[in-house]
mmCIF file of C-alpha atoms and ligand atoms in Angstrom:
data_model
loop_
_atom_site.group_PDB
_atom_site.id
_atom_site.type_symbol
_atom_site.label_atom_id
_atom_site.label_comp_id
_atom_site.label_asym_id
_atom_site.label_seq_id
_atom_site.Cartn_x
_atom_site.Cartn_y
_atom_site.Cartn_z
ATOM 1 C CA UNK A 1 -7.572 3.353 16.500
ATOM 2 C CA UNK A 2 -6.028 2.850 13.078
ATOM 3 C CA UNK A 3 -7.868 0.411 10.835
ATOM 4 C CA UNK A 4 -6.142 -2.840 9.891
ATOM 5 C CA UNK A 5 -5.423 -3.657 6.272
ATOM 6 C CA UNK A 6 -3.918 -6.382 4.140
ATOM 7 C CA UNK A 7 -3.415 -5.349 0.504
ATOM 8 C CA UNK A 8 -2.089 -7.551 -2.266
ATOM 9 C CA UNK A 9 0.037 -5.925 -4.953
ATOM 10 C CA UNK A 10 0.027 -8.253 -7.955
ATOM 11 C CA UNK A 11 2.506 -5.992 -9.809
ATOM 12 C CA UNK A 12 2.832 -6.834 -13.572
ATOM 13 C CA UNK A 13 1.873 -10.485 -13.144
ATOM 14 C CA UNK A 14 -0.952 -12.788 -14.333
ATOM 15 C CA UNK A 15 -2.738 -13.113 -17.657
ATOM 16 C CA UNK A 16 -6.513 -12.718 -17.860
ATOM 17 C CA UNK A 17 -7.484 -16.307 -17.016
ATOM 18 C CA UNK A 18 -4.847 -16.536 -14.282
ATOM 19 C CA UNK A 19 -6.129 -13.342 -12.671
ATOM 20 C CA UNK A 20 -9.674 -14.664 -12.912
ATOM 21 C CA UNK A 21 -8.661 -17.940 -11.262
ATOM 22 C CA UNK A 22 -6.894 -16.176 -8.391
ATOM 23 C CA UNK A 23 -9.880 -13.956 -7.652
ATOM 24 C CA UNK A 24 -12.293 -16.929 -7.840
ATOM 25 C CA UNK A 25 -10.179 -18.868 -5.337
ATOM 26 C CA UNK A 26 -9.882 -15.887 -3.019
ATOM 27 C CA UNK A 27 -13.608 -15.134 -3.177
ATOM 28 C CA UNK A 28 -14.566 -18.758 -2.444
ATOM 29 C CA UNK A 29 -12.283 -19.010 0.584
ATOM 30 C CA UNK A 30 -12.466 -15.507 2.077
ATOM 31 C CA UNK A 31 -14.451 -14.913 5.232
ATOM 32 C CA UNK A 32 -15.158 -11.256 5.767
ATOM 33 C CA UNK A 33 -13.734 -9.836 8.995
ATOM 34 C CA UNK A 34 -15.014 -6.398 10.004
ATOM 35 C CA UNK A 35 -11.668 -5.659 11.717
ATOM 36 C CA UNK A 36 -9.442 -6.129 8.637
ATOM 37 C CA UNK A 37 -9.871 -4.528 5.227
ATOM 38 C CA UNK A 38 -8.695 -6.951 2.533
ATOM 39 C CA UNK A 39 -7.676 -5.396 -0.775
ATOM 40 C CA UNK A 40 -6.394 -6.781 -4.096
ATOM 41 C CA UNK A 41 -4.543 -4.556 -6.554
ATOM 42 C CA UNK A 42 -4.484 -6.179 -10.038
ATOM 43 C CA UNK A 43 -2.954 -4.665 -13.167
ATOM 44 C CA UNK A 44 -5.241 -2.087 -14.883
ATOM 45 C CA UNK A 45 -6.695 -4.409 -17.569
ATOM 46 C CA UNK A 46 -8.053 -6.825 -14.947
ATOM 47 C CA UNK A 47 -9.672 -4.233 -12.671
ATOM 48 C CA UNK A 48 -13.207 -4.478 -14.034
ATOM 49 C CA UNK A 49 -13.280 -8.293 -14.233
ATOM 50 C CA UNK A 50 -11.865 -8.490 -10.721
ATOM 51 C CA UNK A 51 -14.505 -6.051 -9.456
ATOM 52 C CA UNK A 52 -17.256 -8.214 -11.003
ATOM 53 C CA UNK A 53 -15.809 -11.444 -9.597
ATOM 54 C CA UNK A 54 -15.354 -10.005 -6.095
ATOM 55 C CA UNK A 55 -19.063 -9.248 -5.997
ATOM 56 C CA UNK A 56 -20.342 -9.021 -2.453
ATOM 57 C CA UNK A 57 -17.348 -10.753 -0.821
ATOM 58 C CA UNK A 58 -16.243 -7.568 0.876
ATOM 59 C CA UNK A 59 -12.750 -7.767 -0.630
ATOM 60 C CA UNK A 60 -11.920 -4.286 -1.908
ATOM 61 C CA UNK A 61 -10.295 -3.303 -5.187
ATOM 62 C CA UNK A 62 -7.087 -1.284 -5.475
ATOM 63 C CA UNK A 63 -4.965 -0.044 -8.391
ATOM 64 C CA UNK A 64 -1.184 0.069 -8.587
ATOM 65 C CA UNK A 65 -0.760 3.601 -9.962
ATOM 66 C CA UNK A 66 -2.599 6.540 -11.547
ATOM 67 C CA UNK A 67 -1.921 9.716 -13.502
ATOM 68 C CA UNK A 68 -0.838 12.944 -11.853
ATOM 69 C CA UNK A 69 -3.221 14.891 -14.044
ATOM 70 C CA UNK A 70 -6.996 14.877 -14.085
ATOM 71 C CA UNK A 71 -7.767 14.113 -17.755
ATOM 72 C CA UNK A 72 -6.930 14.987 -21.347
ATOM 73 C CA UNK A 73 -4.117 14.444 -23.797
ATOM 74 C CA UNK A 74 -1.891 12.105 -21.757
ATOM 75 C CA UNK A 75 -1.615 9.024 -23.954
ATOM 76 C CA UNK A 76 -1.211 5.837 -21.971
ATOM 77 C CA UNK A 77 -2.202 7.304 -18.619
ATOM 78 C CA UNK A 78 -5.106 6.259 -16.386
ATOM 79 C CA UNK A 79 -6.789 8.876 -14.204
ATOM 80 C CA UNK A 80 -7.945 8.548 -10.618
ATOM 81 C CA UNK A 81 -11.494 9.410 -11.727
ATOM 82 C CA UNK A 82 -11.437 6.512 -14.214
ATOM 83 C CA UNK A 83 -10.319 4.196 -11.448
ATOM 84 C CA UNK A 84 -13.105 5.452 -9.190
ATOM 85 C CA UNK A 85 -15.676 4.825 -11.925
ATOM 86 C CA UNK A 86 -14.311 1.259 -12.324
ATOM 87 C CA UNK A 87 -15.045 0.532 -8.674
ATOM 88 C CA UNK A 88 -11.496 1.029 -7.328
ATOM 89 C CA UNK A 89 -11.232 2.234 -3.711
ATOM 90 C CA UNK A 90 -7.432 2.318 -3.131
ATOM 91 C CA UNK A 91 -4.426 3.355 -5.207
ATOM 92 C CA UNK A 92 -0.832 2.416 -4.424
ATOM 93 C CA UNK A 93 1.424 5.444 -4.821
ATOM 94 C CA UNK A 94 5.160 5.938 -4.240
ATOM 95 C CA UNK A 95 6.007 2.231 -4.505
ATOM 96 C CA UNK A 96 9.804 1.844 -4.585
ATOM 97 C CA UNK A 97 9.604 0.259 -8.037
ATOM 98 C CA UNK A 98 7.885 3.413 -9.370
ATOM 99 C CA UNK A 99 10.376 5.604 -7.533
ATOM 100 C CA UNK A 100 13.456 3.675 -8.758
ATOM 101 C CA UNK A 101 12.373 2.556 -12.243
ATOM 102 C CA UNK A 102 10.106 5.428 -13.298
ATOM 103 C CA UNK A 103 11.741 8.328 -11.476
ATOM 104 C CA UNK A 104 8.638 9.202 -9.438
ATOM 105 C CA UNK A 105 9.573 11.495 -6.534
ATOM 106 C CA UNK A 106 8.040 14.216 -4.357
ATOM 107 C CA UNK A 107 6.333 16.679 -6.720
ATOM 108 C CA UNK A 108 4.720 14.092 -8.951
ATOM 109 C CA UNK A 109 3.740 11.915 -5.988
ATOM 110 C CA UNK A 110 2.076 14.878 -4.344
ATOM 111 C CA UNK A 111 0.054 15.566 -7.513
ATOM 112 C CA UNK A 112 -0.949 11.906 -7.793
ATOM 113 C CA UNK A 113 -1.943 11.848 -4.114
ATOM 114 C CA UNK A 114 -4.116 14.944 -4.624
ATOM 115 C CA UNK A 115 -5.837 13.392 -7.691
ATOM 116 C CA UNK A 116 -6.564 10.211 -5.769
ATOM 117 C CA UNK A 117 -8.000 12.109 -2.813
ATOM 118 C CA UNK A 118 -10.075 14.384 -5.113
ATOM 119 C CA UNK A 119 -11.540 11.246 -6.721
ATOM 120 C CA UNK A 120 -12.687 10.097 -3.283
ATOM 121 C CA UNK A 121 -10.181 7.214 -3.208
ATOM 122 C CA UNK A 122 -7.602 6.253 -0.607
ATOM 123 C CA UNK A 123 -3.917 6.445 -1.497
ATOM 124 C CA UNK A 124 -1.726 3.670 -0.088
ATOM 125 C CA UNK A 125 1.392 5.811 0.062
ATOM 126 C CA UNK A 126 4.676 3.874 0.233
ATOM 127 C CA UNK A 127 7.925 5.026 1.754
ATOM 128 C CA UNK A 128 11.139 3.248 2.587
ATOM 129 C CA UNK A 129 14.901 3.415 2.602
ATOM 130 C CA UNK A 130 17.538 1.568 0.544
ATOM 131 C CA UNK A 131 20.123 -0.607 2.275
ATOM 132 C CA UNK A 132 22.810 1.986 1.492
ATOM 133 C CA UNK A 133 20.750 4.707 3.173
ATOM 134 C CA UNK A 134 20.139 2.516 6.214
ATOM 135 C CA UNK A 135 23.783 1.560 6.493
ATOM 136 C CA UNK A 136 24.812 5.207 6.173
ATOM 137 C CA UNK A 137 22.628 6.057 9.212
ATOM 138 C CA UNK A 138 20.171 8.007 7.067
ATOM 139 C CA UNK A 139 17.021 5.959 7.813
ATOM 140 C CA UNK A 140 15.112 8.652 9.729
ATOM 141 C CA UNK A 141 16.236 11.425 7.381
ATOM 142 C CA UNK A 142 14.989 9.522 4.300
ATOM 143 C CA UNK A 143 11.682 8.592 5.889
ATOM 144 C CA UNK A 144 10.974 12.130 7.139
ATOM 145 C CA UNK A 145 11.888 13.568 3.732
ATOM 146 C CA UNK A 146 9.537 11.153 1.879
ATOM 147 C CA UNK A 147 6.742 11.978 4.322
ATOM 148 C CA UNK A 148 7.395 15.733 4.264
ATOM 149 C CA UNK A 149 7.491 16.106 0.486
ATOM 150 C CA UNK A 150 3.976 14.696 0.131
ATOM 151 C CA UNK A 151 2.085 14.649 3.460
ATOM 152 C CA UNK A 152 3.791 17.890 4.511
ATOM 153 C CA UNK A 153 1.738 19.659 1.791
ATOM 154 C CA UNK A 154 -1.625 18.185 2.829
ATOM 155 C CA UNK A 155 -4.146 19.032 5.555
ATOM 156 C CA UNK A 156 -5.002 16.806 8.526
ATOM 157 C CA UNK A 157 -8.354 15.726 6.998
ATOM 158 C CA UNK A 158 -6.501 14.713 3.798
ATOM 159 C CA UNK A 159 -3.855 12.823 5.761
ATOM 160 C CA UNK A 160 -6.568 10.978 7.677
ATOM 161 C CA UNK A 161 -7.698 9.604 4.307
ATOM 162 C CA UNK A 162 -4.294 8.130 3.515
ATOM 163 C CA UNK A 163 -2.905 4.700 4.384
ATOM 164 C CA UNK A 164 0.871 4.573 4.728
ATOM 165 C CA UNK A 165 3.072 1.615 3.860
ATOM 166 C CA UNK A 166 6.587 1.337 5.200
ATOM 167 C CA UNK A 167 8.480 -0.787 2.724
ATOM 168 C CA UNK A 168 12.248 -1.004 3.151
ATOM 169 C CA UNK A 169 13.592 -1.270 -0.396
ATOM 170 C CA UNK A 170 16.030 -4.013 0.669
ATOM 171 C CA UNK A 171 13.112 -6.224 1.814
ATOM 172 C CA UNK A 172 10.927 -5.944 -1.289
ATOM 173 C CA UNK A 173 10.893 -9.100 -3.373
ATOM 174 C CA UNK A 174 14.175 -10.252 -1.827
ATOM 175 C CA UNK A 175 12.977 -12.803 0.712
ATOM 176 C CA UNK A 176 14.718 -10.729 3.400
ATOM 177 C CA UNK A 177 12.116 -9.371 5.773
ATOM 178 C CA UNK A 178 12.718 -6.621 8.301
ATOM 179 C CA UNK A 179 12.611 -8.236 11.742
ATOM 180 C CA UNK A 180 9.507 -7.356 13.802
ATOM 181 C CA UNK A 181 11.880 -5.179 15.959
ATOM 182 C CA UNK A 182 13.324 -3.326 12.968
ATOM 183 C CA UNK A 183 9.823 -2.772 11.511
ATOM 184 C CA UNK A 184 8.397 -1.611 14.847
ATOM 185 C CA UNK A 185 11.201 0.873 15.291
ATOM 186 C CA UNK A 186 10.474 2.584 11.956
ATOM 187 C CA UNK A 187 6.702 2.408 12.378
ATOM 188 C CA UNK A 188 7.091 4.107 15.742
ATOM 189 C CA UNK A 189 9.216 6.778 14.122
ATOM 190 C CA UNK A 190 6.556 7.338 11.408
ATOM 191 C CA UNK A 191 3.810 7.468 14.040
ATOM 192 C CA UNK A 192 5.880 10.065 15.954
ATOM 193 C CA UNK A 193 6.364 12.139 12.751
ATOM 194 C CA UNK A 194 2.615 12.099 12.082
ATOM 195 C CA UNK A 195 1.605 13.202 15.560
ATOM 196 C CA UNK A 196 4.348 15.853 15.729
ATOM 197 C CA UNK A 197 3.310 17.270 12.365
ATOM 198 C CA UNK A 198 -0.515 16.937 12.540
ATOM 199 C CA UNK A 199 -1.336 16.416 16.219
ATOM 200 C CA UNK A 200 -2.704 13.460 18.123
ATOM 201 C CA UNK A 201 -5.575 12.796 15.683
ATOM 202 C CA UNK A 202 -2.983 11.589 13.193
ATOM 203 C CA UNK A 203 -2.516 8.537 15.447
ATOM 204 C CA UNK A 204 -5.465 7.144 13.491
ATOM 205 C CA UNK A 205 -3.459 6.857 10.255
ATOM 206 C CA UNK A 206 -2.779 3.222 9.478
ATOM 207 C CA UNK A 207 0.820 2.219 8.813
ATOM 208 C CA UNK A 208 1.292 -1.057 6.897
ATOM 209 C CA UNK A 209 4.536 -2.986 6.603
ATOM 210 C CA UNK A 210 5.665 -4.333 3.244
ATOM 211 C CA UNK A 211 8.689 -6.369 2.234
ATOM 212 C CA UNK A 212 8.734 -10.176 1.902
ATOM 213 C CA UNK A 213 5.764 -10.723 4.207
ATOM 214 C CA UNK A 214 4.746 -14.403 4.143
ATOM 215 C CA UNK A 215 2.110 -16.623 5.691
ATOM 216 C CA UNK A 216 4.791 -17.631 8.240
ATOM 217 C CA UNK A 217 6.136 -14.220 9.334
ATOM 218 C CA UNK A 218 2.975 -12.073 9.133
ATOM 219 C CA UNK A 219 1.642 -12.657 12.673
ATOM 220 C CA UNK A 220 4.992 -11.772 14.283
ATOM 221 C CA UNK A 221 5.018 -8.469 12.394
ATOM 222 C CA UNK A 222 1.325 -7.633 12.912
ATOM 223 C CA UNK A 223 1.671 -8.186 16.668
ATOM 224 C CA UNK A 224 3.982 -5.182 16.942
ATOM 225 C CA UNK A 225 3.087 -1.639 17.957
ATOM 226 C CA UNK A 226 2.053 0.670 15.103
ATOM 227 C CA UNK A 227 2.059 -2.142 12.517
ATOM 228 C CA UNK A 228 -1.506 -1.992 11.215
ATOM 229 C CA UNK A 229 -1.215 -4.606 8.492
ATOM 230 C CA UNK A 230 0.720 -5.402 5.360
ATOM 231 C CA UNK A 231 1.271 -4.583 1.699
ATOM 232 C CA UNK A 232 1.999 -7.959 0.141
ATOM 233 C CA UNK A 233 3.720 -8.609 -3.165
ATOM 234 C CA UNK A 234 4.827 -12.178 -3.990
ATOM 235 C CA UNK A 235 2.620 -13.938 -1.409
ATOM 236 C CA UNK A 236 -0.489 -12.165 -2.747
ATOM 237 C CA UNK A 237 -0.273 -14.322 -5.910
ATOM 238 C CA UNK A 238 -0.801 -17.463 -3.796
ATOM 239 C CA UNK A 239 -4.383 -17.331 -2.522
ATOM 240 C CA UNK A 240 -3.917 -19.719 0.415
ATOM 241 C CA UNK A 241 -0.874 -17.723 1.662
ATOM 242 C CA UNK A 242 -2.578 -14.387 1.118
ATOM 243 C CA UNK A 243 -5.628 -15.486 3.097
ATOM 244 C CA UNK A 244 -3.398 -16.771 5.926
ATOM 245 C CA UNK A 245 -1.842 -13.272 6.045
ATOM 246 C CA UNK A 246 -5.328 -11.651 6.059
ATOM 247 C CA UNK A 247 -6.116 -13.841 9.070
ATOM 248 C CA UNK A 248 -2.740 -13.441 10.771
ATOM 249 C CA UNK A 249 -3.970 -11.391 13.799
HETATM 250 C C1 PEP B 301 5.627 -4.955 -2.620
HETATM 251 O O1 PEP B 301 5.827 -5.028 -3.823
HETATM 252 O O2 PEP B 301 4.990 -3.988 -2.177
HETATM 253 C C2 PEP B 301 6.106 -6.002 -1.768
HETATM 254 C C3 PEP B 301 6.135 -5.824 -0.483
HETATM 255 O O3 PEP B 301 6.613 -7.141 -2.359
HETATM 256 P P1 PEP B 301 7.081 -8.505 -1.649
HETATM 257 O O4 PEP B 301 5.990 -8.857 -0.659
HETATM 258 O O5 PEP B 301 7.154 -9.496 -2.762
HETATM 259 O O6 PEP B 301 8.363 -8.245 -0.994
#
């Protein structure tokens, strides 16, 4: 059975004290649930303070990006090993904002995924189509391509250490959510791609949905086949909403 996850992507939001306040509120109100892994992904400068504040709550720490290279003269980059030594367990890779705004595509995403796996961390690897691609009937082609160019170069044991996130670009930060039916259709396609490519063991790979998930719509999405949780942007900045999503099953 795939594990269930709810991960909050804070993106480039919150100053030091605001980040501290958010984690304090989450930590005070969170009740650990062995069935659902709860993750917060703050900006790099707040990782260590967040780690300290999370303490023994059971909420896990994620990062929003990492370097494609291991170490050395790469000014401004942060390596997967550094993240691991800061207590990070998960790294978001392939987010549509990094794809669209920073030109990250297949080859670099494959390298980043390998660095994250080598550091013993779990990539949360994001894929998703634009509205133009969907309207042009290219949904399955785009999704298979994004899977193939990274997962297609990895082994089954590596793939079993990855969490996938289906995030239709048109639903991210727009307030327009994919309907539970639309999301289930794509998750079922991704699940089929995984088992066709890697065999039935790949059924254990978790596939999260992301794109305007709220405290109100989360349970309808999470009730669907092959939807193993959510990657949450805007709503992860509101602790009460985020915790409702964590408890939405
Ligand atoms: C995201 O950034 O991954 C995301 C899903 O954002 P939002 O929930 O705000 O649409």
